[in-house]
PDB file of C-alpha atoms in Angstrom:
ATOM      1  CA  UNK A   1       0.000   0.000   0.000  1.00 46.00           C
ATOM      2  CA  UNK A   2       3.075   2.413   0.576  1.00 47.00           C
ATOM      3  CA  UNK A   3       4.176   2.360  -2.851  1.00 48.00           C
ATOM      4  CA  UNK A   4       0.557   3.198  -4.478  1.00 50.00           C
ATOM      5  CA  UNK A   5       0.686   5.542  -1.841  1.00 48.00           C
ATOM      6  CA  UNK A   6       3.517   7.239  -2.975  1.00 46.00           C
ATOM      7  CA  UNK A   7       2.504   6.764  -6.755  1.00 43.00           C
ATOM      8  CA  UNK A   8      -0.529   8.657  -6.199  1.00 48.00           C
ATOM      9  CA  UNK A   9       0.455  11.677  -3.713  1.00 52.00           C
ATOM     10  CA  UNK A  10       4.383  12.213  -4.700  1.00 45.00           C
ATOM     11  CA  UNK A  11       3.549  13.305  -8.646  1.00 40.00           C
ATOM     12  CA  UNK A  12       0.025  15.381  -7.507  1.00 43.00           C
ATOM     13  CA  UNK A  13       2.191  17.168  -4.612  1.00 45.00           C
ATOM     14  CA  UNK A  14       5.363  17.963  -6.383  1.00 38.00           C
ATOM     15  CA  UNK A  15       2.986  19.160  -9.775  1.00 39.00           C
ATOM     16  CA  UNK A  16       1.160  21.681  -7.009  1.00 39.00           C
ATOM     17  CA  UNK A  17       4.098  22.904  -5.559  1.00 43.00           C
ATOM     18  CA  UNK A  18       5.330  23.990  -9.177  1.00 39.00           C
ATOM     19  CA  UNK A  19       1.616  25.022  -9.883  1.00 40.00           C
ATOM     20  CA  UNK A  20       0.298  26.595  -6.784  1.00 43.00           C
ATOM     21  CA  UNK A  21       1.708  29.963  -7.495  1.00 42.00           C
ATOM     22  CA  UNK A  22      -0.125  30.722 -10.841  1.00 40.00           C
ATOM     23  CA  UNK A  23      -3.424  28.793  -9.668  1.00 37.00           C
ATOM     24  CA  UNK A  24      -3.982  31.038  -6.929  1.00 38.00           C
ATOM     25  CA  UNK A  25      -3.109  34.186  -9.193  1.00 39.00           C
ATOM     26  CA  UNK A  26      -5.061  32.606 -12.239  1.00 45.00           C
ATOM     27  CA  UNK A  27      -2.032  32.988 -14.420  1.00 46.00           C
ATOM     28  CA  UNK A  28       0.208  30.529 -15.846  1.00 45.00           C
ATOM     29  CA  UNK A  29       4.193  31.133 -16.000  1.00 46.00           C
ATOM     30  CA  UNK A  30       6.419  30.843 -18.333  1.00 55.00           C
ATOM     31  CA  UNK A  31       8.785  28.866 -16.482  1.00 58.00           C
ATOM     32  CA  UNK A  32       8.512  26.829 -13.224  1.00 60.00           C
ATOM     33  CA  UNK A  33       9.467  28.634 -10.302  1.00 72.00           C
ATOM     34  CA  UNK A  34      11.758  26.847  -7.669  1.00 77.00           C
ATOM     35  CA  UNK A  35      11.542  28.009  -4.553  1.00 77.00           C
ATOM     36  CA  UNK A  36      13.988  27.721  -1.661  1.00 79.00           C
ATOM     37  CA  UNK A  37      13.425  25.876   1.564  1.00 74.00           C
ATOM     38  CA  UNK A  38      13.510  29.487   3.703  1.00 80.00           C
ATOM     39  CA  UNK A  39      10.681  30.602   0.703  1.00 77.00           C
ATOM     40  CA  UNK A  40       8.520  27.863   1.883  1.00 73.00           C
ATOM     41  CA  UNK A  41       8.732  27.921   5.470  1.00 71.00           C
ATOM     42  CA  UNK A  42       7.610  31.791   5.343  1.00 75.00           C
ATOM     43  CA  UNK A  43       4.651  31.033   3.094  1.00 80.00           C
ATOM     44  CA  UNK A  44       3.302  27.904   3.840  1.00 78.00           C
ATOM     45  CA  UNK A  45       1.044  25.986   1.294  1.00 81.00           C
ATOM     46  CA  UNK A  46      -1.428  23.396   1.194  1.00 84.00           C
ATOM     47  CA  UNK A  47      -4.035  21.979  -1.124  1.00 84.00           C
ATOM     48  CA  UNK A  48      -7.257  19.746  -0.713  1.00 88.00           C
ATOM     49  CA  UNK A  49      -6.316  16.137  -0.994  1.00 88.00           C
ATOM     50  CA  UNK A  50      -9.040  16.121  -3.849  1.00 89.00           C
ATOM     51  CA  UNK A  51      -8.230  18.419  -6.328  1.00 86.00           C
ATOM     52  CA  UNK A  52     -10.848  21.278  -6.996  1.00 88.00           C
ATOM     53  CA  UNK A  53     -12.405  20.082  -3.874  1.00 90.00           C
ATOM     54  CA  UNK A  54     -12.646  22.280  -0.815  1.00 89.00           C
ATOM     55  CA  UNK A  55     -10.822  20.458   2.381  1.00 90.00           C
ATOM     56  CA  UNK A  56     -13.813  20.394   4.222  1.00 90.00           C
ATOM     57  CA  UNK A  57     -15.883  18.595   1.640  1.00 92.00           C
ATOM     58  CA  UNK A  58     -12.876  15.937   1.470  1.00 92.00           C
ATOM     59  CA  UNK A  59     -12.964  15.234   5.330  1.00 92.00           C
ATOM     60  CA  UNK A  60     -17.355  15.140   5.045  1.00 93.00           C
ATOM     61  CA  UNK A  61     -16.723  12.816   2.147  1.00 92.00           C
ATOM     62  CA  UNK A  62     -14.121  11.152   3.934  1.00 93.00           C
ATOM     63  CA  UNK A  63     -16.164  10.206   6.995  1.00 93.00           C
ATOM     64  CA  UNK A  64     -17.773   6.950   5.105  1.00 91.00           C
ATOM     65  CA  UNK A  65     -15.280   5.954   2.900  1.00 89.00           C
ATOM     66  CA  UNK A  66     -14.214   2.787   2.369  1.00 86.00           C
ATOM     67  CA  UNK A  67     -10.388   1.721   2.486  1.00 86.00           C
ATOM     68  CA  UNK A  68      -8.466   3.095  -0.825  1.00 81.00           C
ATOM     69  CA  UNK A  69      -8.086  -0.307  -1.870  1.00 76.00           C
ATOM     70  CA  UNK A  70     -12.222  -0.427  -2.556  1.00 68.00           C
ATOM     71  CA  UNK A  71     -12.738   2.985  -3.399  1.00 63.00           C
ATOM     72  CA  UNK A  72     -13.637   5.034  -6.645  1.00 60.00           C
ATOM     73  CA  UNK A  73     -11.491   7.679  -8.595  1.00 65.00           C
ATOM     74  CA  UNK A  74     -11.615  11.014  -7.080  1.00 81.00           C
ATOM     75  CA  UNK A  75     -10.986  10.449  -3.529  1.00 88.00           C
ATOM     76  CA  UNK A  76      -9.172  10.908  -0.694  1.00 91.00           C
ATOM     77  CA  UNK A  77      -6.688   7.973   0.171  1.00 92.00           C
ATOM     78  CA  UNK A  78      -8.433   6.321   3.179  1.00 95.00           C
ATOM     79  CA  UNK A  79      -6.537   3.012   4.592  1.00 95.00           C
ATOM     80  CA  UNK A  80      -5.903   1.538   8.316  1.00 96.00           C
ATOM     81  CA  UNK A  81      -5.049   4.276  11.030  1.00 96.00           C
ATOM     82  CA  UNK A  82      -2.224   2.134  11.811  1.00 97.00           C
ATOM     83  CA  UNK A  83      -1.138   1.713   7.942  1.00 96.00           C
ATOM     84  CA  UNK A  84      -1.469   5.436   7.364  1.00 96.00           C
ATOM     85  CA  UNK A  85       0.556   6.616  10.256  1.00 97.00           C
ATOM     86  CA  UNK A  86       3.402   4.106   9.021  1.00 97.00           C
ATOM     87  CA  UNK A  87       3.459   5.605   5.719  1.00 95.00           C
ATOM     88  CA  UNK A  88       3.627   9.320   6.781  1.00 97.00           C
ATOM     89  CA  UNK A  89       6.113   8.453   9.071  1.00 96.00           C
ATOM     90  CA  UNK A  90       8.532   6.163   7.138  1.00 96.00           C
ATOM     91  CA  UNK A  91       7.937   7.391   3.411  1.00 94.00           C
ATOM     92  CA  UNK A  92       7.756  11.046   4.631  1.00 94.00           C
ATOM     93  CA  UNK A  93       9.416  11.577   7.997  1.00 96.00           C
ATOM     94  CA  UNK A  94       6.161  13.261   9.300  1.00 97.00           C
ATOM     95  CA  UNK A  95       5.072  12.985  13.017  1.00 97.00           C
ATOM     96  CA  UNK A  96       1.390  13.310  14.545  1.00 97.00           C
ATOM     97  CA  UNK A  97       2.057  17.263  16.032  1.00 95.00           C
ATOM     98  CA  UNK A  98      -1.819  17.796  16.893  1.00 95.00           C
ATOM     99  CA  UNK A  99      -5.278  17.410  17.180  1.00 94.00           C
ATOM    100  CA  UNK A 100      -7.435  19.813  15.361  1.00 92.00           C
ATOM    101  CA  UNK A 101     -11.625  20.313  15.256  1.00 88.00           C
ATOM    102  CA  UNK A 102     -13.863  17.780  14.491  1.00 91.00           C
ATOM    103  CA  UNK A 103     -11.286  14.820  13.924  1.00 93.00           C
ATOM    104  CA  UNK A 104      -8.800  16.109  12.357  1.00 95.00           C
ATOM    105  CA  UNK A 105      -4.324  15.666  12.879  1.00 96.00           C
ATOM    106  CA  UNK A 106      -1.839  17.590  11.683  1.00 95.00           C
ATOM    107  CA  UNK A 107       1.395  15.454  11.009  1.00 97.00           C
ATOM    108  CA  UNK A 108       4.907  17.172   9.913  1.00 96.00           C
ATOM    109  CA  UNK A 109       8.068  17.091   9.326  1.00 96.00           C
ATOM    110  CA  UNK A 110      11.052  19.777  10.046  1.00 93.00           C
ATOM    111  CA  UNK A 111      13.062  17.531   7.731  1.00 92.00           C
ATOM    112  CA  UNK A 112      11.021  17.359   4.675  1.00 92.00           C
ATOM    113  CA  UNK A 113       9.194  20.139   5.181  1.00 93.00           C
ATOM    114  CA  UNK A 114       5.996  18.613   4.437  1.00 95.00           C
ATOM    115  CA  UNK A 115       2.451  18.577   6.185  1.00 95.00           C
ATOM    116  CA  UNK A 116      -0.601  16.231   6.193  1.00 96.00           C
ATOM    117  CA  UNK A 117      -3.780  16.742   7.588  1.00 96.00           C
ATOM    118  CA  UNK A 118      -5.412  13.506   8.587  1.00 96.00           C
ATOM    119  CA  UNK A 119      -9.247  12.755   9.353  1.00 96.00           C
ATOM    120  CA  UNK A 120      -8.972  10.074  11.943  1.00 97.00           C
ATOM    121  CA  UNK A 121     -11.789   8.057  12.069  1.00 96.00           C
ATOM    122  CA  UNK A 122     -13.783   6.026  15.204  1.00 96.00           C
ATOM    123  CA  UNK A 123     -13.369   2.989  13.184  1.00 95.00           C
ATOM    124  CA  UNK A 124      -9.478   3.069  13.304  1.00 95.00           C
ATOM    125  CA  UNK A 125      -9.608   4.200   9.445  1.00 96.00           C
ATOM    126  CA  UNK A 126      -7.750   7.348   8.849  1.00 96.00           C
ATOM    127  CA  UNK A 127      -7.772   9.343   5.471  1.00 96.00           C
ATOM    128  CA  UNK A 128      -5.567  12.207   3.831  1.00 95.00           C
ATOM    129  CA  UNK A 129      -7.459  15.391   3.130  1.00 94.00           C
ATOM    130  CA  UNK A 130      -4.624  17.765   2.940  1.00 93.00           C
ATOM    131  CA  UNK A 131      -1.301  18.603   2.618  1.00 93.00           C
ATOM    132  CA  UNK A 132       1.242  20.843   1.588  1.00 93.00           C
ATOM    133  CA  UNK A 133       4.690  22.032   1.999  1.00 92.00           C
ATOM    134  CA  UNK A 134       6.557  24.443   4.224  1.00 92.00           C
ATOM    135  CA  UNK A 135       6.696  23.505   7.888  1.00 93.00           C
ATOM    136  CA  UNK A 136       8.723  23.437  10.372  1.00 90.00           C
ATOM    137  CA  UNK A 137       9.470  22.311  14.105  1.00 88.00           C
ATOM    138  CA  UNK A 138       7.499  25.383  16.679  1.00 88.00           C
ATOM    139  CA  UNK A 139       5.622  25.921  13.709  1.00 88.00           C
ATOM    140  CA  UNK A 140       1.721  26.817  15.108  1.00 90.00           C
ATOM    141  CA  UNK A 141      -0.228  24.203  13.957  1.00 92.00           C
ATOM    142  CA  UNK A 142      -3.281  26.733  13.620  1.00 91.00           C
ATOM    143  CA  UNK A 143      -1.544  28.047  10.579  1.00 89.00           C
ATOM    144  CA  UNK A 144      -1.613  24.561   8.828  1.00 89.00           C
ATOM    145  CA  UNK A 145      -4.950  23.637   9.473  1.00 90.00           C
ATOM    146  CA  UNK A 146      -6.125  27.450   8.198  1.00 87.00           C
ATOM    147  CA  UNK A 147      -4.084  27.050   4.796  1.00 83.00           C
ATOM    148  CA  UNK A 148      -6.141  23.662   4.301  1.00 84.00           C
ATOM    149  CA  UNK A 149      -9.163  25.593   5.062  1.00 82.00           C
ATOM    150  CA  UNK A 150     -10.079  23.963   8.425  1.00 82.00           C
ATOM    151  CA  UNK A 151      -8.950  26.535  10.328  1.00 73.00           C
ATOM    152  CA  UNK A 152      -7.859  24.383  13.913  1.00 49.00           C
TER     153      UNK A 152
END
């Protein structure tokens, strides 16, 4: 399950990061923009884990899903709590760092600078409804839940 994992959010997360800029300003560059690590720990950015779907639809949605291995096209990636917390730790570094509203973690990592939000379910099934890039250890967590749109 870690690789397909991988397959599906590597490509989607490193395309955003590139992309992010001239989605939010409506205009496409010319070139790619690379920006530095110190860029992206002063401007923070996440995305829905359902693309052109608003975070908070994806964790409502996410509430009955079934287990990524059963589910349709466009959704979040939904597996075993235990299964998901393996893969954010080993395949991204990424440690649980708090609880937010209505189910929601916030994992990270200071050493790939990435974030995940995670709907933790009752029925030890967790599922990915955001991430993004940019955050660091002290970070306030607050500020990663509001650039999903969850706001805490």
């Amino acid at each position: 399950m870690t690789k397909t994992l991988l397959t599906r959010l590597v490509p989607a997360v490193l395309a955003l990061a590139v992309a992010a800029p001239a989605l939010m300003t409506g205009a496409a560059p010319a070139m790619a923009t690379t920006m530095s690590r110190e860029q992206n720990l002063a401007n923070p950015r996440g995305w829905s884990a359902v693309a052109g779907m608003d975070p908070r639809e994806v964790r409502e949605m996410a509430r009955t899903l079934p287990l990524s291995d059963d589910a349709g096209g466009d959704q979040p990636w939904c597996d075993r709590k235990a299964e998901v917390e393996s893969t954010l730790s080993h395949d991204f570094g990424e440690e649980r760092v708090a609880a937010g509203h209505e189910g929601t973690a916030l994992w990270g990592s200071a050493l790939m600078g990435t974030w995940t939000v995670v709907l933790e379910r009752p029925d030890a099934t967790s599922c990915v409804i955001a991430s993004g890039i940019g955050f660091s250890d002290g970070a306030n967590p607050g500020v990663f839940f509001t650039k999903a749109g969850l706001n805490g």
